Short mmCIF file of C-alpha atoms and ligand atoms in Angstrom, two decimals:
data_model
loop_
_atom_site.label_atom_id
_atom_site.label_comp_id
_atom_site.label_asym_id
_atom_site.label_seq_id
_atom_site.Cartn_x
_atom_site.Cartn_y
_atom_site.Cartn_z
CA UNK A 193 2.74 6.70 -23.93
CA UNK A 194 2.43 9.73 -20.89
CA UNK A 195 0.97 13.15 -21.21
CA UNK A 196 2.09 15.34 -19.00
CA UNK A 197 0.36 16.49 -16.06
CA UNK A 198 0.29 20.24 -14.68
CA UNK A 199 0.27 19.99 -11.23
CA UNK A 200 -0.03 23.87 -11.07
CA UNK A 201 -3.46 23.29 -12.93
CA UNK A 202 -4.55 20.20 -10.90
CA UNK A 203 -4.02 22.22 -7.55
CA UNK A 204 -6.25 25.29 -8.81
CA UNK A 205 -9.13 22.87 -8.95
CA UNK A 206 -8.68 21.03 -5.60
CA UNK A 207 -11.43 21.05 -2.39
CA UNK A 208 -10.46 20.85 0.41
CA UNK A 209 -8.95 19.16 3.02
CA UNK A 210 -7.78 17.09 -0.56
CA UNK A 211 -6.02 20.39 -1.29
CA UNK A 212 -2.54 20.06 -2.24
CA UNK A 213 0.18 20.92 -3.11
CA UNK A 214 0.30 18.40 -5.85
CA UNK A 215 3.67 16.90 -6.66
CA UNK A 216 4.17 14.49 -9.76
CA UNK A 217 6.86 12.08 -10.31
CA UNK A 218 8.44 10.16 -13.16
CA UNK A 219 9.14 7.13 -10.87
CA UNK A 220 8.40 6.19 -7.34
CA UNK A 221 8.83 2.98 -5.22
CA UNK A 222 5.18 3.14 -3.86
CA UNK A 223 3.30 6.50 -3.85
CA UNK A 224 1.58 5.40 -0.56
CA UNK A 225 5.03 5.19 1.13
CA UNK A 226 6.44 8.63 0.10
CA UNK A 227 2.74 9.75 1.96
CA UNK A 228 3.82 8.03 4.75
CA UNK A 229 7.11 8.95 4.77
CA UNK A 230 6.57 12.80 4.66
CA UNK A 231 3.55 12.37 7.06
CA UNK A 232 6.01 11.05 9.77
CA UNK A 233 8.49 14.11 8.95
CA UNK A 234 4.76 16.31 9.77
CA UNK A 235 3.13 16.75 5.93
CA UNK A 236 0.02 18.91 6.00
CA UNK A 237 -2.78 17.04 5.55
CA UNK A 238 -4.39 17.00 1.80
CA UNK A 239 -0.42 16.89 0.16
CA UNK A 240 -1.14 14.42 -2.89
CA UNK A 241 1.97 12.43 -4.56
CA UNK A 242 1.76 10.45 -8.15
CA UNK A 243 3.75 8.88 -10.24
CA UNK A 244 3.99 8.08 -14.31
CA UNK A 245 5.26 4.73 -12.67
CA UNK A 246 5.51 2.66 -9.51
CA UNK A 247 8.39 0.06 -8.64
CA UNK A 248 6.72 -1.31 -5.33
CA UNK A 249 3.09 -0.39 -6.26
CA UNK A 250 0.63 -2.46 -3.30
CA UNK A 251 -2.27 -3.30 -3.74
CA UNK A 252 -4.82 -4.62 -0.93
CA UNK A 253 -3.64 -7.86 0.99
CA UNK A 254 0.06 -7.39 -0.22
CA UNK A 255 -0.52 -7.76 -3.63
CA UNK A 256 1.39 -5.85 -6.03
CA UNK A 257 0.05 -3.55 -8.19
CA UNK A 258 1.51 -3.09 -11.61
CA UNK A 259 0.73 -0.70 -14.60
CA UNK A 260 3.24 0.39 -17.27
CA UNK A 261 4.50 4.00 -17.72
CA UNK A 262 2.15 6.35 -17.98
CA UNK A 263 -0.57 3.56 -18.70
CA UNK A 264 -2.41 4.68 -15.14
CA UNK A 265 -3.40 6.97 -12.51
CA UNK A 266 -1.11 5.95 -9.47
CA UNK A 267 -0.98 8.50 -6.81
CA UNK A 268 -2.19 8.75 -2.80
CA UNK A 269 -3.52 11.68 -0.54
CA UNK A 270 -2.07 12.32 2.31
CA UNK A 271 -5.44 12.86 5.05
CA UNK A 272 -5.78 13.91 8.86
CA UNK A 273 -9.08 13.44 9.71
CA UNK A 274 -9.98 14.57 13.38
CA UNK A 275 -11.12 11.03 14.77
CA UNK A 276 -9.80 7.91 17.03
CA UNK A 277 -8.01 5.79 15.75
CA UNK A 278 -11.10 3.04 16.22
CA UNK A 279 -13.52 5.62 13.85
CA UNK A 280 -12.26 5.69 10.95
CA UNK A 281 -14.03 2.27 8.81
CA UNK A 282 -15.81 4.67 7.06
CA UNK A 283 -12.75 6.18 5.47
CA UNK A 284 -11.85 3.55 2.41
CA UNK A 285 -15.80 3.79 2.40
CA UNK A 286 -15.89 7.29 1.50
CA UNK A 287 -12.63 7.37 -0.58
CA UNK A 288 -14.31 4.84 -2.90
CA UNK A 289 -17.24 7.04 -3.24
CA UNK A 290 -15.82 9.84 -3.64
CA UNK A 291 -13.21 8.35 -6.50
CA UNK A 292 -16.40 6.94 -7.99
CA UNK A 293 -18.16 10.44 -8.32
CA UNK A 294 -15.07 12.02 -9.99
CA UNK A 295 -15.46 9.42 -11.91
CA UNK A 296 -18.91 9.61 -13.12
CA UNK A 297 -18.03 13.18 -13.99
CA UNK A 298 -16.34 12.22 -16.76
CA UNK A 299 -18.92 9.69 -17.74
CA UNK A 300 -17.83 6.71 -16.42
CA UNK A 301 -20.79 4.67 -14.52
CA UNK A 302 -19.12 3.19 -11.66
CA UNK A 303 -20.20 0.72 -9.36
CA UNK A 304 -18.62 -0.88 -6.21
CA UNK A 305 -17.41 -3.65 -4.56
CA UNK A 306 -16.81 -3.75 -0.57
CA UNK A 307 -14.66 -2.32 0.35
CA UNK A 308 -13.81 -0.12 -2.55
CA UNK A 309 -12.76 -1.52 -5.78
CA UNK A 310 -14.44 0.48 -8.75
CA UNK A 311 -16.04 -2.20 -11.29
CA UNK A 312 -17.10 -0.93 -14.82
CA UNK A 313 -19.47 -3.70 -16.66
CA UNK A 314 -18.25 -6.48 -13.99
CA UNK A 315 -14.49 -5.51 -14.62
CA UNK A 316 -12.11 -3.77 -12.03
CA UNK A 317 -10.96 -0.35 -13.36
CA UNK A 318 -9.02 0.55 -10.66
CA UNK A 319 -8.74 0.23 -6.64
CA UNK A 320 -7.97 2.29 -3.56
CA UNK A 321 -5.46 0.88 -0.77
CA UNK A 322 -6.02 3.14 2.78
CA UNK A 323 -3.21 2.73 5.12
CA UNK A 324 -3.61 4.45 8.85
CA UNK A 325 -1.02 5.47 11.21
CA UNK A 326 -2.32 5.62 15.07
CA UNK A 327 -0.82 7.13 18.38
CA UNK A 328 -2.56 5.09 21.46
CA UNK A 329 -6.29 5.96 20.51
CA UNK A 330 -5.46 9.37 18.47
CA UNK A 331 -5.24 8.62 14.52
CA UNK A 332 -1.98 10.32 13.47
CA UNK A 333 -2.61 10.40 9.48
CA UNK A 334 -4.03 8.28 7.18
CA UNK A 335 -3.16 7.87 3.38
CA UNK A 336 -5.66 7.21 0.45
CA UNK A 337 -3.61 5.27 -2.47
CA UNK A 338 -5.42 5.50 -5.72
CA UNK A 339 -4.78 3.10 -8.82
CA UNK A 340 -7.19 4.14 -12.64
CA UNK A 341 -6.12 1.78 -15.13
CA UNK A 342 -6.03 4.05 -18.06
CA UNK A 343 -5.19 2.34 -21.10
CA UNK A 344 -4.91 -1.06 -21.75
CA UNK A 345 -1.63 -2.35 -19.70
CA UNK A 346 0.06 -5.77 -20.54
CA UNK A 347 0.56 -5.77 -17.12
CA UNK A 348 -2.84 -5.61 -16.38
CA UNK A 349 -3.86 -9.30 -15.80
CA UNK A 350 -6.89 -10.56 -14.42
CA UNK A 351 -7.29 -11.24 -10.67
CA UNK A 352 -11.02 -11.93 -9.07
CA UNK A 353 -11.85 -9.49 -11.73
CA UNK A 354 -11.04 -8.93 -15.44
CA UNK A 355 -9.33 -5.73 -15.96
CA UNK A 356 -10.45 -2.68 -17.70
CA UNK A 357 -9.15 0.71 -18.72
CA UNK A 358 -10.89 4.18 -19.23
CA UNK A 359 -9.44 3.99 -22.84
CA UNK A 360 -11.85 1.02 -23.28
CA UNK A 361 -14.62 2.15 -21.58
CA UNK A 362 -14.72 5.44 -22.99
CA UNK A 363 -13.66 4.89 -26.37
CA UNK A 364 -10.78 7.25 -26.41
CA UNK A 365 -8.23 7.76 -23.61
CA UNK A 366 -8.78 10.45 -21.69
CA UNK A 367 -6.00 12.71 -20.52
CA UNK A 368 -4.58 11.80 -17.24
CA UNK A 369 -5.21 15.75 -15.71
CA UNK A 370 -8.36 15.66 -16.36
CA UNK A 371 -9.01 12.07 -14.89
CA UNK A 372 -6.74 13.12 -11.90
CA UNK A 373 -8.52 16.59 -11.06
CA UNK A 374 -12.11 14.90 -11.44
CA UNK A 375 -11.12 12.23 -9.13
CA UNK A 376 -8.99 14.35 -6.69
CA UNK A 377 -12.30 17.04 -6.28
CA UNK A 378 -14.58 14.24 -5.43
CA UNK A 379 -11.98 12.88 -3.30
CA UNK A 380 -12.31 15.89 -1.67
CA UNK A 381 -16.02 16.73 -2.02
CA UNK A 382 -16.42 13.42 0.12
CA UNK A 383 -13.98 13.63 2.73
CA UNK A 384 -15.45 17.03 3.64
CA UNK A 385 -18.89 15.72 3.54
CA UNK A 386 -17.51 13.04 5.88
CA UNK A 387 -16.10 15.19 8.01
CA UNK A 388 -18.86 17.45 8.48
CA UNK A 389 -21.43 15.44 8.59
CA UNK A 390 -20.77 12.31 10.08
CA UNK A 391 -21.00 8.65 8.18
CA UNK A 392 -24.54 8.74 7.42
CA UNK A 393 -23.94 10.23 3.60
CA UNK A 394 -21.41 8.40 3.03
CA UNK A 395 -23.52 5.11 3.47
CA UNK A 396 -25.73 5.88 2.25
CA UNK A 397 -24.03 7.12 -1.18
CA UNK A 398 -22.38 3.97 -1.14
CA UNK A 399 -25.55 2.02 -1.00
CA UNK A 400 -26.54 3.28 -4.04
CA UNK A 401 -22.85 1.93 -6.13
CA UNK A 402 -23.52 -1.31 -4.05
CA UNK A 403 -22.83 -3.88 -6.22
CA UNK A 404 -22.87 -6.84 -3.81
CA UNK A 405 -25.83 -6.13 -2.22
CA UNK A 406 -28.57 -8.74 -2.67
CA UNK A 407 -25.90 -10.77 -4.23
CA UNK A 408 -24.36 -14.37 -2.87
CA UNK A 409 -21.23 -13.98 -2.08
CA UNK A 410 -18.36 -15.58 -0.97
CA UNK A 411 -16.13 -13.54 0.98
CA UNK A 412 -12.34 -14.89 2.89
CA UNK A 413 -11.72 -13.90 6.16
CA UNK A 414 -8.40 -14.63 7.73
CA UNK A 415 -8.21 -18.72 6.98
CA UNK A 416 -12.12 -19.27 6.74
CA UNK A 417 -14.71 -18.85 3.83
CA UNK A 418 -18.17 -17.43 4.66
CA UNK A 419 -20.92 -17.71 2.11
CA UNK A 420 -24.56 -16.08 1.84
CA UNK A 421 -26.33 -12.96 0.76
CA UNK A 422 -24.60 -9.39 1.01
CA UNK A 423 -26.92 -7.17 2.71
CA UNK A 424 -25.44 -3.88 2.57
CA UNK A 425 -22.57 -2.17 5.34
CA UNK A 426 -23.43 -1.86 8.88
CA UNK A 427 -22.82 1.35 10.71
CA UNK A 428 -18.94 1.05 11.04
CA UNK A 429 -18.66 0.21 7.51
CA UNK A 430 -18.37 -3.43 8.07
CA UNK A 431 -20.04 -5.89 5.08
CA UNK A 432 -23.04 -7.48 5.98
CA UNK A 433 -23.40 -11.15 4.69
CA UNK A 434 -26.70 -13.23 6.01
CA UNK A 435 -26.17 -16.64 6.13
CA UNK A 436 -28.07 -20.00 5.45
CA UNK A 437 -28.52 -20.15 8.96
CA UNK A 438 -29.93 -16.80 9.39
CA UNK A 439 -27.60 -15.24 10.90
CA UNK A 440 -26.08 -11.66 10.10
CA UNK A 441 -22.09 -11.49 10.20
CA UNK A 442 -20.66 -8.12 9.79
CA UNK A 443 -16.86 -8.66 7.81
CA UNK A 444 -14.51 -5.19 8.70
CA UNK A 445 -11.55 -7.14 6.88
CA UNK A 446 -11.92 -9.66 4.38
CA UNK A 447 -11.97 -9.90 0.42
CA UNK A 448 -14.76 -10.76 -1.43
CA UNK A 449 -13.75 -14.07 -3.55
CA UNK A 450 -16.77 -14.43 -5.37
CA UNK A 451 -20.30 -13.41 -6.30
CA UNK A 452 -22.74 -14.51 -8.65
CA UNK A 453 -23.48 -12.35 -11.49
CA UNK A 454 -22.84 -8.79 -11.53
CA UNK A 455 -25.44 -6.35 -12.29
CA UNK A 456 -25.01 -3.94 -14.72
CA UNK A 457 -23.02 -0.16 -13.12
CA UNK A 458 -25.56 2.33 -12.52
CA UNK A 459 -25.98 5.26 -14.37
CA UNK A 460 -24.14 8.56 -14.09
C1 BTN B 115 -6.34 -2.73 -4.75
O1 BTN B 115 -5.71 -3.75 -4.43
O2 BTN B 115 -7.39 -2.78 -5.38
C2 BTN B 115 -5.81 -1.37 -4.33
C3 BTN B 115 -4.79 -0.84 -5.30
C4 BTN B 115 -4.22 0.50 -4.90
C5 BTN B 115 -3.05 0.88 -5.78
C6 BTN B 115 -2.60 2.30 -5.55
S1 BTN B 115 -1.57 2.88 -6.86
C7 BTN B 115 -1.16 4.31 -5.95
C8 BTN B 115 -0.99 3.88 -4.50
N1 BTN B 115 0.37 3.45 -4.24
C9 BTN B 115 0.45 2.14 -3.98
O3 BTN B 115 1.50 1.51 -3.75
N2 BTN B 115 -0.78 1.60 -4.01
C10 BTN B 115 -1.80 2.58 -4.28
#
């Protein structure tokens, strides 16, 4: 099942610099690589592409990611934010933040997982895949892929986390235009805040969706496992995990493999 989505309508709503236009597509290899594709041929920044339906959806670390026909939210944002290429591990930081405020607009308490998969009740209801494209030191663009399960998917099958779906946690699906615009406007909301104000709010926003922090954790970087207590993101964004030993290791690029019981999302 799809409902239709007025792009028109969605674009009205927008903040900027996630401003539009809005274009919406029955199918589509990979929404992130039409971004990239028509940010190489010079896209304005906040151009967003989705799709009822991916081919050659990605997920993080080159998984795919699947949903059936209009079952999901699939669609990227096109972003050129005015840093080197070396500043920008904030970005997925504040793209997960600012999905997860959309979110809680429409009443859905969400809660995260470095670097930015949105959990509801200790399932994953969707994730965010940033991709960046750099010149020397200058960032050229960056894209912000966004995946909302919806409704229940058979595709949907459980990786580190269970799956869950708005449908579920809401109790009745929710139409996909209003899920998009909430989510695109704090999309938007955020990346302006980032922009204009540096990475402190965006921390510290995140701190309070943290749901690793204070946790153990196991987390796998490159070939090796490290194991200890999640102690929040450092400055650059980086997860902080203290160790048996004492020591502090900052992760920029790894997945989190495991943690001990979830606490419940917080409110609102
Ligand atoms: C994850 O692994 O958690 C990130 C999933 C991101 C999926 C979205 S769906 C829209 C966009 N296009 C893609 O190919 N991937 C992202």
């Amino acid at each position: 099942m799809s409902d239709r989505i007025d792009t028109d309508r969605v674009q009205a709503a927008l903040v900027a610099p996630v401003g539009g236009p809005v274009v919406w597509a029955s199918a589509v290899g990979s929404t992130n690589d039409l971004i990239a594709m028509r940010a190489r041929e010079g896209a304005s920044e906040g151009l967003v592409i989705g799709a009822d339906v991916q081919t050659r959806g990605r997920g993080r670390r080159g998984r795919a990611w699947e949903a059936t026909a209009g079952d999901a939210l699939l669609f990227s944002v096109l972003l050129r934010p005015s840093r080197v290429a070396g500043d920008v591990g904030l970005l997925p930081i504040a793209a997960a933040v600012g999905v997860a405020e959309g979110l809680a607009e429409l009443g859905v308490a969400v809660g995260l997982v470095w670097p930015n998969d949105l959990i509801v009740d200790g399932k994953k209801l969707g994730g965010i895949l940033c991709e960046l494209s750099s010149t020397g030191q200058a960032l050229a663009w960056a894209v912000v892929g966004v995946g909302i399960n919806v409704r229940a998917s058979p595709l949907l099958v459980a990786g580190r986390w269970e799956p869950t779906n708005l449908a579920d946690v809401l109790g009745t699906p929710p139409a996909r235009e209003v899920v998009l615009t909430a989510v695109l406007r704090g999309l938007g909301t955020w990346c302006a805040r980032w922009y204009e104000t540096g990475d402190a709010p965006v921390l510290r926003a995140f701190a309070g969706r943290d749901l690793l922090a204070g946790r153990n954790v196991q987390v796998t970087v490159g070939e090796s496992t490290l194991r200890g207590v999640a102690i929040g993101l450092d400055a650059a964004g980086a997860l902080q995990v203290r160790t048996a030993s004492g020591a502090v290791v900052a992760v920029s690029s790894g997945e989190v493999t495991g943690v001990d019981a979830i606490p419940p999302a917080p409110s609102g």
